[in-house]
PDB file of C-alpha atoms in Angstrom:
ATOM      1  CA  MET A   1      58.894  22.106 -24.153  1.00 78.00           C
ATOM      2  CA  LYS A   2      59.054  23.643 -27.547  1.00 82.00           C
ATOM      3  CA  LEU A   3      58.029  21.736 -30.590  1.00 86.00           C
ATOM      4  CA  PRO A   4      59.689  22.402 -33.886  1.00 86.00           C
ATOM      5  CA  ALA A   5      56.778  24.387 -35.079  1.00 88.00           C
ATOM      6  CA  ASP A   6      55.817  28.008 -34.613  1.00 90.00           C
ATOM      7  CA  ASP A   7      52.686  29.236 -33.054  1.00 92.00           C
ATOM      8  CA  THR A   8      50.931  30.022 -36.376  1.00 95.00           C
ATOM      9  CA  THR A   9      51.580  26.345 -37.473  1.00 94.00           C
ATOM     10  CA  LEU A  10      50.310  24.970 -34.158  1.00 94.00           C
ATOM     11  CA  ALA A  11      47.147  27.132 -34.456  1.00 95.00           C
ATOM     12  CA  SER A  12      46.635  25.897 -37.996  1.00 96.00           C
ATOM     13  CA  TRP A  13      47.014  22.218 -36.968  1.00 95.00           C
ATOM     14  CA  SER A  14      44.546  22.910 -34.172  1.00 96.00           C
ATOM     15  CA  LYS A  15      42.047  24.621 -36.517  1.00 97.00           C
ATOM     16  CA  LEU A  16      42.243  21.715 -39.023  1.00 95.00           C
ATOM     17  CA  LEU A  17      41.322  19.309 -36.260  1.00 96.00           C
ATOM     18  CA  GLY A  18      38.665  21.574 -34.794  1.00 96.00           C
ATOM     19  CA  LEU A  19      40.343  21.649 -31.385  1.00 97.00           C
ATOM     20  CA  THR A  20      39.410  24.088 -28.609  1.00 96.00           C
ATOM     21  CA  ASP A  21      42.207  25.927 -26.791  1.00 95.00           C
ATOM     22  CA  GLU A  22      41.793  23.472 -23.953  1.00 97.00           C
ATOM     23  CA  GLN A  23      42.023  20.450 -26.272  1.00 97.00           C
ATOM     24  CA  THR A  24      45.147  22.007 -27.945  1.00 96.00           C
ATOM     25  CA  ALA A  25      46.734  22.459 -24.530  1.00 95.00           C
ATOM     26  CA  SER A  26      45.906  18.838 -23.615  1.00 96.00           C
ATOM     27  CA  THR A  27      47.407  17.662 -26.928  1.00 96.00           C
ATOM     28  CA  LEU A  28      50.626  19.447 -26.287  1.00 95.00           C
ATOM     29  CA  ALA A  29      50.729  18.161 -22.724  1.00 95.00           C
ATOM     30  CA  GLU A  30      50.218  14.641 -24.048  1.00 95.00           C
ATOM     31  CA  ILE A  31      53.064  14.943 -26.558  1.00 95.00           C
ATOM     32  CA  GLU A  32      55.380  16.253 -23.841  1.00 94.00           C
ATOM     33  CA  LYS A  33      54.425  13.405 -21.524  1.00 95.00           C
ATOM     34  CA  THR A  34      55.116  10.815 -24.350  1.00 93.00           C
ATOM     35  CA  LEU A  35      58.453  12.402 -25.225  1.00 93.00           C
ATOM     36  CA  ARG A  36      59.556  12.596 -21.560  1.00 94.00           C
ATOM     37  CA  ARG A  37      58.722   8.953 -21.069  1.00 94.00           C
ATOM     38  CA  GLY A  38      60.896   8.101 -24.036  1.00 91.00           C
ATOM     39  CA  TYR A  39      63.633  10.385 -22.587  1.00 92.00           C
ATOM     40  CA  GLU A  40      63.662   8.400 -19.411  1.00 93.00           C
ATOM     41  CA  TYR A  41      64.460   5.190 -21.386  1.00 92.00           C
ATOM     42  CA  ARG A  42      66.893   6.665 -23.875  1.00 91.00           C
ATOM     43  CA  PRO A  43      69.928   4.674 -24.868  1.00 92.00           C
ATOM     44  CA  ASP A  44      73.200   4.918 -22.967  1.00 92.00           C
ATOM     45  CA  GLU A  45      74.843   6.840 -25.861  1.00 91.00           C
ATOM     46  CA  LEU A  46      72.325   9.659 -25.238  1.00 90.00           C
ATOM     47  CA  ARG A  47      72.599   9.718 -21.379  1.00 91.00           C
ATOM     48  CA  ASP A  48      74.588  13.090 -21.519  1.00 93.00           C
ATOM     49  CA  ALA A  49      72.040  14.841 -23.590  1.00 90.00           C
ATOM     50  CA  THR A  50      69.374  17.018 -21.939  1.00 91.00           C
ATOM     51  CA  PHE A  51      65.628  16.615 -22.791  1.00 91.00           C
ATOM     52  CA  ASP A  52      65.806  20.021 -24.600  1.00 89.00           C
ATOM     53  CA  GLN A  53      68.792  19.037 -26.579  1.00 89.00           C
ATOM     54  CA  LEU A  54      67.072  15.881 -27.854  1.00 87.00           C
ATOM     55  CA  ILE A  55      63.853  17.689 -28.566  1.00 87.00           C
ATOM     56  CA  SER A  56      65.575  20.314 -30.528  1.00 85.00           C
ATOM     57  CA  ASP A  57      66.635  17.617 -32.983  1.00 82.00           C
ATOM     58  CA  MET A  58      62.969  16.628 -33.577  1.00 87.00           C
ATOM     59  CA  ASP A  59      61.861  16.993 -37.146  1.00 89.00           C
ATOM     60  CA  GLN A  60      58.794  19.242 -37.955  1.00 89.00           C
ATOM     61  CA  ASP A  61      57.139  16.145 -39.701  1.00 90.00           C
ATOM     62  CA  GLU A  62      57.583  14.107 -36.517  1.00 90.00           C
ATOM     63  CA  ALA A  63      56.035  16.867 -34.513  1.00 91.00           C
ATOM     64  CA  ALA A  64      53.077  17.075 -36.975  1.00 93.00           C
ATOM     65  CA  LEU A  65      52.528  13.412 -36.806  1.00 93.00           C
ATOM     66  CA  MET A  66      52.442  13.373 -33.092  1.00 94.00           C
ATOM     67  CA  PHE A  67      50.158  16.400 -33.008  1.00 95.00           C
ATOM     68  CA  LEU A  68      47.819  14.697 -35.458  1.00 96.00           C
ATOM     69  CA  ILE A  69      47.621  11.533 -33.482  1.00 96.00           C
ATOM     70  CA  SER A  70      47.112  13.210 -30.082  1.00 96.00           C
ATOM     71  CA  GLY A  71      44.849  15.840 -31.575  1.00 96.00           C
ATOM     72  CA  LEU A  72      42.669  13.222 -33.125  1.00 97.00           C
ATOM     73  CA  ARG A  73      42.237  11.580 -29.753  1.00 96.00           C
ATOM     74  CA  GLN A  74      41.470  14.939 -28.056  1.00 95.00           C
ATOM     75  CA  ALA A  75      38.762  15.580 -30.855  1.00 96.00           C
ATOM     76  CA  GLY A  76      37.056  12.315 -30.078  1.00 96.00           C
ATOM     77  CA  TYR A  77      38.485  10.189 -33.014  1.00 96.00           C
ATOM     78  CA  PRO A  78      40.540   7.521 -31.144  1.00 96.00           C
ATOM     79  CA  ASN A  79      40.113   4.974 -34.014  1.00 97.00           C
ATOM     80  CA  ALA A  80      41.521   7.353 -36.636  1.00 96.00           C
ATOM     81  CA  ALA A  81      44.422   8.219 -34.233  1.00 96.00           C
ATOM     82  CA  TYR A  82      45.122   4.589 -33.895  1.00 96.00           C
ATOM     83  CA  ASP A  83      45.095   3.984 -37.622  1.00 96.00           C
ATOM     84  CA  ILE A  84      47.450   6.727 -38.289  1.00 95.00           C
ATOM     85  CA  GLU A  85      49.797   5.646 -35.471  1.00 94.00           C
ATOM     86  CA  VAL A  86      49.890   2.062 -36.834  1.00 95.00           C
ATOM     87  CA  ARG A  87      50.543   3.351 -40.377  1.00 94.00           C
ATOM     88  CA  GLY A  88      53.405   5.568 -38.971  1.00 89.00           C
ATOM     89  CA  ILE A  89      55.034   2.580 -37.338  1.00 91.00           C
ATOM     90  CA  LEU A  90      54.612   0.354 -40.471  1.00 92.00           C
ATOM     91  CA  ALA A  91      56.168   3.191 -42.614  1.00 88.00           C
ATOM     92  CA  THR A  92      59.072   3.476 -40.243  1.00 85.00           C
ATOM     93  CA  LEU A  93      59.654  -0.301 -40.244  1.00 90.00           C
ATOM     94  CA  ASN A  94      59.571  -0.281 -44.045  1.00 89.00           C
ATOM     95  CA  SER A  95      61.955   2.532 -44.186  1.00 84.00           C
ATOM     96  CA  LEU A  96      64.382   0.726 -41.835  1.00 85.00           C
ATOM     97  CA  GLN A  97      64.211  -2.408 -43.967  1.00 84.00           C
ATOM     98  CA  HIS A  98      65.143  -0.527 -47.125  1.00 80.00           C
ATOM     99  CA  THR A  99      68.100   1.267 -45.476  1.00 74.00           C
ATOM    100  CA  GLY A 100      69.440  -1.839 -43.648  1.00 60.00           C
TER     101      GLY A 100
END
């Protein structure tokens, strides 16, 4: 799986979170697992798309948020990861209310 971020960006994100190489690898594996779980339950209109096709449409900001949340868990800050995850969900719901 290839996130929409180059190796330099991923290394910077890892450094900011203080992750080891092993923690970075675990973070990326957790992100892929989460995305593949979502892929399994994709809507019927997306059934013809491959996993790689759908991931290629991912925005870099979405990837950064997923890396931050997973990376914080790997770094030993599950409460901070949870807080950011909840804020992300609320921001998405607010955005949907304003566009609907």
